[in-house]
Short mmCIF file of C-alpha atoms and ligand atoms in Angstrom, two decimals:
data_model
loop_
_atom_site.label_atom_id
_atom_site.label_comp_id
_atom_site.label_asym_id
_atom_site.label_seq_id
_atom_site.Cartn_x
_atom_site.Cartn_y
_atom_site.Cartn_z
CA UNK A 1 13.67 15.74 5.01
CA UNK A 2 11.18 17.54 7.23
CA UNK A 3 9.49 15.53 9.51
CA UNK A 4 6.01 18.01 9.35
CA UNK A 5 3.85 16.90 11.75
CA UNK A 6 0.42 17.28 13.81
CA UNK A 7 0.64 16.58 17.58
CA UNK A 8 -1.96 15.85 19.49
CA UNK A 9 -1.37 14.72 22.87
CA UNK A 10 -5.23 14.92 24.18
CA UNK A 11 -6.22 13.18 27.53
CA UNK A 12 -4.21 11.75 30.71
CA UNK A 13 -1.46 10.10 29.79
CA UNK A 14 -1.35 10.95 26.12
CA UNK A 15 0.17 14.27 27.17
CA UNK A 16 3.20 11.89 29.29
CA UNK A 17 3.46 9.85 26.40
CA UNK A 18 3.71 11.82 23.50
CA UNK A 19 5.70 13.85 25.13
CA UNK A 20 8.37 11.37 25.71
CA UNK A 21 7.91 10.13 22.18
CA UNK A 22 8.69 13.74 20.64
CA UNK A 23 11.91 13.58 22.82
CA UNK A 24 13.23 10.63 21.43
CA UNK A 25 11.82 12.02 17.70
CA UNK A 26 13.90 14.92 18.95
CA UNK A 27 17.32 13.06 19.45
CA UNK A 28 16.94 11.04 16.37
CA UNK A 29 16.06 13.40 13.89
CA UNK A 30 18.86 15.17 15.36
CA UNK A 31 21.23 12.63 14.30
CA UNK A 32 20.02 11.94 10.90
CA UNK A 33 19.74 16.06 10.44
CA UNK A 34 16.33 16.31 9.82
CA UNK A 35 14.38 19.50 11.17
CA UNK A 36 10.96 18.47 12.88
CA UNK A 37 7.81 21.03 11.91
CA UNK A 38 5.52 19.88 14.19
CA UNK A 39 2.55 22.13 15.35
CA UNK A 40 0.74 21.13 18.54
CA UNK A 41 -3.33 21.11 18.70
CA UNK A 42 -5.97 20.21 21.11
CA UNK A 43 -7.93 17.09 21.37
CA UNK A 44 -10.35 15.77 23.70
CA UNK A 45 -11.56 17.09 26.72
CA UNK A 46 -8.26 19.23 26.38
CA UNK A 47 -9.97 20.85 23.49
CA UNK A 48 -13.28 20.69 24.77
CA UNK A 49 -12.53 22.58 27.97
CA UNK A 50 -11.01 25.18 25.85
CA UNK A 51 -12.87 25.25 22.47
CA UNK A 52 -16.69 23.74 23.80
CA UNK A 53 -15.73 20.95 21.15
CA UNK A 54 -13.68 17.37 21.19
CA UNK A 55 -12.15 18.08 17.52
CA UNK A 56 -12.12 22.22 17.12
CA UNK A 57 -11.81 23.43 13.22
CA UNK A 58 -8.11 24.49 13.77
CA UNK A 59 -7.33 21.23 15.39
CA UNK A 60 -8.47 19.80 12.21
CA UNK A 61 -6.50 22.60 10.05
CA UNK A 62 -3.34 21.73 11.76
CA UNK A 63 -4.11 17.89 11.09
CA UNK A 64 -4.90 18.81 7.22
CA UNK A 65 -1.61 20.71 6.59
CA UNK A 66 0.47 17.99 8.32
CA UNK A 67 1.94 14.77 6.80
CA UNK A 68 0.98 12.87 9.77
CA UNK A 69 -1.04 12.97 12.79
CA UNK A 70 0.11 11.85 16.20
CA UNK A 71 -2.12 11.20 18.30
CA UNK A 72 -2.06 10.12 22.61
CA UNK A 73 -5.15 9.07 23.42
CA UNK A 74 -8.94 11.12 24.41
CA UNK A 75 -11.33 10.25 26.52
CA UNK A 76 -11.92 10.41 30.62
CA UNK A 77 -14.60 7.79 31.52
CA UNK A 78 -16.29 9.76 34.64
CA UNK A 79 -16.64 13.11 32.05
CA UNK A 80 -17.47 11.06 29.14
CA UNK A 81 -20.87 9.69 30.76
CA UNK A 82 -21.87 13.45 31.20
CA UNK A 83 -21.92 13.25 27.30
CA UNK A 84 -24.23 11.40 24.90
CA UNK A 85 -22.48 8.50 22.57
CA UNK A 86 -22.12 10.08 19.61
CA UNK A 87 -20.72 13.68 21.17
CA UNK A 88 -17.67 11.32 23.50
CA UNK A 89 -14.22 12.26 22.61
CA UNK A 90 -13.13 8.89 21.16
CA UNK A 91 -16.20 8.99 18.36
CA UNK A 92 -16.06 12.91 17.81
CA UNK A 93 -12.42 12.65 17.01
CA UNK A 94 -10.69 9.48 16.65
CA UNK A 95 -13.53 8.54 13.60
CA UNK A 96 -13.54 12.33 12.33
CA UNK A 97 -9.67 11.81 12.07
CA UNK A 98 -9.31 8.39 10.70
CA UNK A 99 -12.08 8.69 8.26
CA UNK A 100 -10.78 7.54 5.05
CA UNK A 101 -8.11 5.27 6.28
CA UNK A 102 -8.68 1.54 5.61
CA UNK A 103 -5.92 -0.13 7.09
CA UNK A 104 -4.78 -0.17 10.85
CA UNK A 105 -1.62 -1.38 11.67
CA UNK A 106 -0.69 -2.81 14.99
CA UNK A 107 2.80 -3.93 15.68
CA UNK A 108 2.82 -7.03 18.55
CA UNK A 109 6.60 -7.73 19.61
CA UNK A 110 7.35 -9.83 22.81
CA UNK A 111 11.08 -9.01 23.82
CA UNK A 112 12.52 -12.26 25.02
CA UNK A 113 13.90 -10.45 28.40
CA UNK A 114 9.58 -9.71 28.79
CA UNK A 115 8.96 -13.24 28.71
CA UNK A 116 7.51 -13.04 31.89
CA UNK A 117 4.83 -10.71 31.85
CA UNK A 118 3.29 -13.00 28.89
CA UNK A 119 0.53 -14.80 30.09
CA UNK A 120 1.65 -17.73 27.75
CA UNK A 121 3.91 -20.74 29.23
CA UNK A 122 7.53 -19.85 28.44
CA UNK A 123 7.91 -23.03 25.96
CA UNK A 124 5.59 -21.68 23.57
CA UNK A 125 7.04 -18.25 23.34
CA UNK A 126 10.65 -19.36 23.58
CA UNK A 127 10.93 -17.84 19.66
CA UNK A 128 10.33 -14.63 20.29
CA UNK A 129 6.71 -13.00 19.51
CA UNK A 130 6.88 -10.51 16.42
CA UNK A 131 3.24 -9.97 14.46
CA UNK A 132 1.96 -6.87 12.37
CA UNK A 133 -1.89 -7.14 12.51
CA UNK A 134 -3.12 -5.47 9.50
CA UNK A 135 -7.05 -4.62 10.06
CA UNK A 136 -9.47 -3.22 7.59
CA UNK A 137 -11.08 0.01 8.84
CA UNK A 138 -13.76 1.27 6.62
CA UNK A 139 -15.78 -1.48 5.42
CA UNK A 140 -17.14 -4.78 7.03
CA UNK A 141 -20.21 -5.01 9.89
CA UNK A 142 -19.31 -1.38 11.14
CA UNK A 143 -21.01 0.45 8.24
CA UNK A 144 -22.95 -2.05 6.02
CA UNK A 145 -26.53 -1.43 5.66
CA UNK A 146 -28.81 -1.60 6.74
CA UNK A 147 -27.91 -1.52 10.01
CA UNK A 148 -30.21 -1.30 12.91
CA UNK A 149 -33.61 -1.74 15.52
CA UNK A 150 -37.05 -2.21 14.33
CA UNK A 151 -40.28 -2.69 15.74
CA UNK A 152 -42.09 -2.54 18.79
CA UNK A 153 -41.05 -4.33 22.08
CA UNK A 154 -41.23 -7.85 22.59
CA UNK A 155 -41.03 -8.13 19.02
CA UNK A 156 -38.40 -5.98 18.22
CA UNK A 157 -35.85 -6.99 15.58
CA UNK A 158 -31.80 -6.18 14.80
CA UNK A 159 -29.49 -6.20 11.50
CA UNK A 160 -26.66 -5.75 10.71
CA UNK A 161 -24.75 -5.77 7.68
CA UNK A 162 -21.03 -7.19 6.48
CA UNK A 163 -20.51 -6.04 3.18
CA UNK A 164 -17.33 -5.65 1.43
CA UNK A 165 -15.99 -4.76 -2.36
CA UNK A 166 -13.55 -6.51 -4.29
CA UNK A 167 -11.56 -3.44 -4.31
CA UNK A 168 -11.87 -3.01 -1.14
CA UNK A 169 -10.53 -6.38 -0.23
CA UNK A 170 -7.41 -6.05 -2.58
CA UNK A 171 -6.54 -2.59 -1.37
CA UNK A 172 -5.73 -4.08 2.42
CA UNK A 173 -4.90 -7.73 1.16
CA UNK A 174 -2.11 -5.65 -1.05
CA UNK A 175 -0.80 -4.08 1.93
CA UNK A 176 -0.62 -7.16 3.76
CA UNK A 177 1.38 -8.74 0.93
CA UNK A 178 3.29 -5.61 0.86
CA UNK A 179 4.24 -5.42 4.40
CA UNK A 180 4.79 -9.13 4.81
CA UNK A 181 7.62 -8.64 1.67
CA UNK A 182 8.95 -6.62 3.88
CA UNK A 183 8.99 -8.56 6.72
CA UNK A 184 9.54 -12.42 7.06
CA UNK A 185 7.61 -12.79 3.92
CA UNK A 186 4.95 -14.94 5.73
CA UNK A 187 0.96 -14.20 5.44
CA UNK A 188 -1.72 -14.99 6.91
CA UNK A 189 -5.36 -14.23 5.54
CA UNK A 190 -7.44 -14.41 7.93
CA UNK A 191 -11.72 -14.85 7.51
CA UNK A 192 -14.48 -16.97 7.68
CA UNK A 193 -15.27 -18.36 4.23
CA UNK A 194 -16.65 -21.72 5.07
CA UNK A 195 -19.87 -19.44 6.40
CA UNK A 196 -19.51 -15.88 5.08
CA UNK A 197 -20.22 -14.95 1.59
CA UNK A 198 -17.66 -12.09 2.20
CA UNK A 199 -14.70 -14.33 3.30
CA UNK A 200 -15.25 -16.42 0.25
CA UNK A 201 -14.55 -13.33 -1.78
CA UNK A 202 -11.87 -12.43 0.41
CA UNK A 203 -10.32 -15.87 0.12
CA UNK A 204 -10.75 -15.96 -3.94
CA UNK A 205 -9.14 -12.52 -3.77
CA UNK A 206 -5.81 -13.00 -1.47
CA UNK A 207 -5.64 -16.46 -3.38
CA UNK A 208 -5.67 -15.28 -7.15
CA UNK A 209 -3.19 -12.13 -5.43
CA UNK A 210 -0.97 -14.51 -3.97
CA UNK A 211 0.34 -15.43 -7.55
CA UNK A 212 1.46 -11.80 -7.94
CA UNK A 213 3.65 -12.40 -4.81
CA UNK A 214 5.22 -15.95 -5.19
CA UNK A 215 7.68 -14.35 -2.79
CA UNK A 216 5.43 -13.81 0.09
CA UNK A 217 4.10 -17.34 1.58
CA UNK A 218 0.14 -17.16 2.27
CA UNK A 219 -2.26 -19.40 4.26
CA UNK A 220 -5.26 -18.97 4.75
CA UNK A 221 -7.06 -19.25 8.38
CA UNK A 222 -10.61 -19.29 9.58
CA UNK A 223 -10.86 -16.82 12.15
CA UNK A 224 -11.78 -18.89 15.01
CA UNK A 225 -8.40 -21.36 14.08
CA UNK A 226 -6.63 -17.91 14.56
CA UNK A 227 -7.80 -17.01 17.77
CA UNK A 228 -6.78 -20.17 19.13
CA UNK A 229 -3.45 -20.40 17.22
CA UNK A 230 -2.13 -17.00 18.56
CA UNK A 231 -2.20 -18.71 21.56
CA UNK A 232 -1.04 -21.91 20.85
CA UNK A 233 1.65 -20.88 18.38
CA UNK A 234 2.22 -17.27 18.40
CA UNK A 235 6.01 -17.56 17.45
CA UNK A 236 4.74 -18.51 14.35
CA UNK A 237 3.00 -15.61 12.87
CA UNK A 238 4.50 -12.87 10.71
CA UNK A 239 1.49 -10.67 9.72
CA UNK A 240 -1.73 -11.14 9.63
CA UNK A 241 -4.47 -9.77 7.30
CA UNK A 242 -8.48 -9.49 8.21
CA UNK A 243 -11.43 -7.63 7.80
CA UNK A 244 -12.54 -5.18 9.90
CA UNK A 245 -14.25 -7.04 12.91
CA UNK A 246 -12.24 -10.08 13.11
CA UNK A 247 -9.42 -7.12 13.34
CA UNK A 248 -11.02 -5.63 16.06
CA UNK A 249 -11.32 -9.03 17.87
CA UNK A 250 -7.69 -10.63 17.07
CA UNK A 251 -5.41 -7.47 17.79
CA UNK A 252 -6.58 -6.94 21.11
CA UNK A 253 -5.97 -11.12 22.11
CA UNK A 254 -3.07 -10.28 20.24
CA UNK A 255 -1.92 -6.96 21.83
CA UNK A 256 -2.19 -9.52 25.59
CA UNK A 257 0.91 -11.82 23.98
CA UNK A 258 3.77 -8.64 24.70
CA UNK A 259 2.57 -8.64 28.54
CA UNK A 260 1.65 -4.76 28.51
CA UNK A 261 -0.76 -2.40 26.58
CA UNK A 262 1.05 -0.11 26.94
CA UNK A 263 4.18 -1.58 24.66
CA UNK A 264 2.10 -1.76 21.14
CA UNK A 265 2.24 1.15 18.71
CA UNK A 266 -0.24 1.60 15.81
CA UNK A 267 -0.38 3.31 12.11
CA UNK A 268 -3.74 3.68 10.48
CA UNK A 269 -3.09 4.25 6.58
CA UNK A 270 -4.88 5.03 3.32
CA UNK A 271 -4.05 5.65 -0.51
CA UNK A 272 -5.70 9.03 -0.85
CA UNK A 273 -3.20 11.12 -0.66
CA UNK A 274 -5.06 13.72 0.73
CA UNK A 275 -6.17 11.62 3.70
CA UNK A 276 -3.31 12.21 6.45
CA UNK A 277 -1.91 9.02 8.40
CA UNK A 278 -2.71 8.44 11.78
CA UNK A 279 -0.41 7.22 14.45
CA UNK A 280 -1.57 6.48 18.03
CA UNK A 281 -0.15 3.87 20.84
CA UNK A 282 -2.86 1.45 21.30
CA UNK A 283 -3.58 2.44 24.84
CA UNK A 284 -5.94 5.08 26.06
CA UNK A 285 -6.14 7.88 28.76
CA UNK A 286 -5.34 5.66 31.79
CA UNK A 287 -6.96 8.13 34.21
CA UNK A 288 -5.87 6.07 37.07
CA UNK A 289 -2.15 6.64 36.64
CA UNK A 290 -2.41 10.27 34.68
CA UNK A 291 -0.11 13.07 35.57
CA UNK A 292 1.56 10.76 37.70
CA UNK A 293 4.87 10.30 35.34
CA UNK A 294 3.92 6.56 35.67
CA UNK A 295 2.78 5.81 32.23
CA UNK A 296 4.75 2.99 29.93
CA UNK A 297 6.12 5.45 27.16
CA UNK A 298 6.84 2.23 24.54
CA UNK A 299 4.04 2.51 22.81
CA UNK A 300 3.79 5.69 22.25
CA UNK A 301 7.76 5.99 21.35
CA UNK A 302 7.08 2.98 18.75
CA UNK A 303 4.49 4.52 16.90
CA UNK A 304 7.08 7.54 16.08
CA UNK A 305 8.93 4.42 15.10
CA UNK A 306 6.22 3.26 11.92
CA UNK A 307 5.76 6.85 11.57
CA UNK A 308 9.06 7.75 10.42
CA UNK A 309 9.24 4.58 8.60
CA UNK A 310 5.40 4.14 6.76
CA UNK A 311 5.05 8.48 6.52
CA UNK A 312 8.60 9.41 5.81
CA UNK A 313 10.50 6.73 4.83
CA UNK A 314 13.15 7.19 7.32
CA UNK A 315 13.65 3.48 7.94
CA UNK A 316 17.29 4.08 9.54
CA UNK A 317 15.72 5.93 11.86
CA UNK A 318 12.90 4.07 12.42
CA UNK A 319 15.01 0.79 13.34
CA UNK A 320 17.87 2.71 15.64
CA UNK A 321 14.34 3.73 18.07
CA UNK A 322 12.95 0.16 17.67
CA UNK A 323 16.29 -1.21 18.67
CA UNK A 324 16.64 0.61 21.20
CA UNK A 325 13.72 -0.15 22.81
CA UNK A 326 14.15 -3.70 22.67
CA UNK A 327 17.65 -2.62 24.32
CA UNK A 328 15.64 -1.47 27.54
CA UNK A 329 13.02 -4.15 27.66
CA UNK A 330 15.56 -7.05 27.40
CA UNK A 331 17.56 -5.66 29.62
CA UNK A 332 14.55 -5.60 32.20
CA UNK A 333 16.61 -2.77 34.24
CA UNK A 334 14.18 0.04 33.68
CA UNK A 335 10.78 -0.56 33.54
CA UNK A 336 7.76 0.73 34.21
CA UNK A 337 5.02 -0.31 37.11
CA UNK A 338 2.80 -2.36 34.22
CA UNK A 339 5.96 -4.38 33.80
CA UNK A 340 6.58 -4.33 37.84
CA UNK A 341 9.68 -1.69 37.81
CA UNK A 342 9.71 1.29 39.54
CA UNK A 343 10.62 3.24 36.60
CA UNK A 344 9.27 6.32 35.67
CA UNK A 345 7.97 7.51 32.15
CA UNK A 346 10.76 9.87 32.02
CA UNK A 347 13.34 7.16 33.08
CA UNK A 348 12.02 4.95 30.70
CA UNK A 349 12.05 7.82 28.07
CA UNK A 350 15.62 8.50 28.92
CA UNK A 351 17.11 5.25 28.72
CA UNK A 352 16.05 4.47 25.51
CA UNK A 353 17.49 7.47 24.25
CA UNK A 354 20.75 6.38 25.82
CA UNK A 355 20.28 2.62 24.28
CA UNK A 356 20.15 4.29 20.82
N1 LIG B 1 -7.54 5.75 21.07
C1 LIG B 1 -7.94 6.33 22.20
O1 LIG B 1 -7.86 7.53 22.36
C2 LIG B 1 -8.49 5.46 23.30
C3 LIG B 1 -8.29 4.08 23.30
C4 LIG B 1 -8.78 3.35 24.38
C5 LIG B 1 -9.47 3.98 25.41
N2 LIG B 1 -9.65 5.34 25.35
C6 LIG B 1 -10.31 6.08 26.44
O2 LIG B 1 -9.39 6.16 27.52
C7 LIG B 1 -10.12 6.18 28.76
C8 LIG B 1 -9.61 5.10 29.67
O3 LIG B 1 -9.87 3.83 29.06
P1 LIG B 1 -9.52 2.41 29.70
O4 LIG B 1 -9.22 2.59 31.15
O5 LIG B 1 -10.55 1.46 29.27
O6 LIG B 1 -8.19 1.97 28.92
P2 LIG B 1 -6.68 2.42 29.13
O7 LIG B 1 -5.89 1.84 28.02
O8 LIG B 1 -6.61 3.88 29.28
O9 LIG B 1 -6.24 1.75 30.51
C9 LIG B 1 -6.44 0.37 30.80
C10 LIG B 1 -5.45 -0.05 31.90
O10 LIG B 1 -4.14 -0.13 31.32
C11 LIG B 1 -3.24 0.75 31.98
N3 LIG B 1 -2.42 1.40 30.97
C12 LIG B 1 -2.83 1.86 29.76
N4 LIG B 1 -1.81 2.41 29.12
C13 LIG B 1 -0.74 2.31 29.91
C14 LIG B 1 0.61 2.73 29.80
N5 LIG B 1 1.07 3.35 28.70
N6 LIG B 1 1.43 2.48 30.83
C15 LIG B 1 1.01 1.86 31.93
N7 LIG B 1 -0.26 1.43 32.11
C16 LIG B 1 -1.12 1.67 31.11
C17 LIG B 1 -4.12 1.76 32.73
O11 LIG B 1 -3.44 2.29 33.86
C18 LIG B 1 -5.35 0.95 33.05
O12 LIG B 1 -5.16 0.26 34.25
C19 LIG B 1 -11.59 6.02 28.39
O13 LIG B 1 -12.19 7.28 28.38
C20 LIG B 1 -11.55 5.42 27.01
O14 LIG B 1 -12.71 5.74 26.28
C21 LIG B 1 -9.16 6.09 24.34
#
């Protein structure tokens, strides 16, 4: 199969990291004898310095012809204050790109031999951490309406508004059930439906689904239980389903369990076919440690992982780079200065590729 693909390295160290991820794409695509198509395109100030624009029309070309986007990271906070808001990097392209993709996927794994760099106590970890977030993009308090400021000073008033659909809630609930099949068949629906008219849908919904998957075990959380639980007992999570803020809220305390941000890879899906996936580590420019071969290339390395696996199918593939990760971090050997080594990105890169 042809692995036919968009890359988009953009700001800092998104050029370091996706460029250790395509190596390690390279060698395993290699092995399984599948030829890579993948057509590079500026993002960012990248493309702005070149193009006068953050997302340039043949950026989004290349992204359109592709079967999936991967993406580093955009954005350089002492340029971006030169720009309004809504002209930034991150909003021109990263909501330009996603648009149309309703459910982010963030994958939260705490290799035992990282232990230490969790800021939990090591009793309560002792299982291992391993959750998939699953967060609903498109809908929720980000775009209801009406949303907004009115009136004049000191009487000035704010709304906004968390709407959702049924269909929208059992078009991400199904991919929760579908991933946690998958998985360790454990899920967790996360909302708020002793307040929110919404979460009582939700709950209605993921309960009356749940009989379609008698396979999959579901509980149902309020969302302020969760946020304590993933602290308390984060061992004991398999994935996690929620709308669209409490997503926002619960992946990053979540994304803190695995010690570094720059270890968690991400997939951002759809149905539409014509809507191309989105894969990004979680992490962003990291100006301070840019073109300094410093950068953790994990995350960036694991999201080729749930690419080949979520875009292309190749789960064989998928689990020999996840594996041998986990080889490297448990081993603790060579590491990166987040996880105090003294490993560079291209060390890091390198040994990986010799763990696989
Ligand atoms: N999706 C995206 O493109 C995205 C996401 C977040 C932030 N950003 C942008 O990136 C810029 C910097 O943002 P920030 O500093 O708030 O967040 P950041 O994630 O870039 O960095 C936060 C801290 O984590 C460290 N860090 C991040 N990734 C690392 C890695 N792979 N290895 C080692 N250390 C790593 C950095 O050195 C820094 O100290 C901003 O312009 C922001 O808007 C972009």
């Amino acid at each position: 199969m042809t692995i036919d693909i968009a890359v988009l390295p953009g700001d800092g160290i998104g050029v370091e990291v996706i460029a250790a991820a395509m190596k390690v794409l390279e060698h395993v695509a290699r092995g399984g004898g599948h030829p890579i198509q993948a057509t590079y395109a500026d993002v960012g100030w990248a493309a702005i310095d070149k193009h006068g624009t953050a997302l340039p029309a043949a950026t989004r070309d290349v992204c359109r012809r592709s079967k999936a986007i991967l993406f580093g990271a955009v954005g350089l906070p002492d340029r971006d204050k030169t720009l309004p808001q809504a002209q930034r990097p991150e909003r021109v392209a990263l909501l330009e790109l996603r648009k149309g993709l309703f459910a982010n996927l963030r994958h939260v794994v705490l290799p035992p031999g990282l232990a230490e760099h969790c800021p939990l106590k090591a009793h309560l970890i002792a299982a291992g951490i391993d959750i998939m977030i699953i967060r609903e993009l498109t809908g929720g308090l980000y775009y209801g309406k009406p949303q907004g400021i009115s009136g004049d000073a000191p009487n000035r008033a704010a709304v906004d508004t968390m709407a959702y659909s049924e269909k929208e809630i059992v078009r991400i609930l199904k991919v929760g059930f579908e991933t946690a099949r998958k998985r360790r068949r454990r899920l967790t629906s996360v909302d708020k439906a002793n307040i929110l008219a919404t979460s009582q849908l939700w709950r209605e919904t993921a309960t009356a689904m749940g009989a379609d998957y008698p396979d999959v075990q579901l509980e149902h959380m309020y969302v302020d239980n969760a946020s304590m639980q993933l602290l308390r007992r984060p061992t004991e999570f398999d994935v996690i389903v929620t709308e669209n803020t409490f997503g926002d809220i619960l992946s990053d305390e979540a994304s803190m369990l695995c010690g570094s941000i720059g270890l968690v890879p991400s997939a951002c899906l759809g149905d539409d076919p014509s809507v191309v996936p989105f894969y990004e580590p979680i992490h962003g420019s990291a100006p301070d440690i840019a073109g300094q071969n410093k950068a953790n290339p994990i995350g960036a390395i694991l999201t080729v992982a749930m690419m080949l696996r979520y875009t292309f199918g190749l789960n064989q593939e998928a689990t020999a780079i996840e594996k041998g990760c986990s080889k490297v971090l448990n081993a603790a050997k060579v590491l990166t200065g987040d996880l105090g080594g003294k490993a560079s990105c291209s060390d890091v890169t390198a040994a990986v590729i010799a763990a696989m």
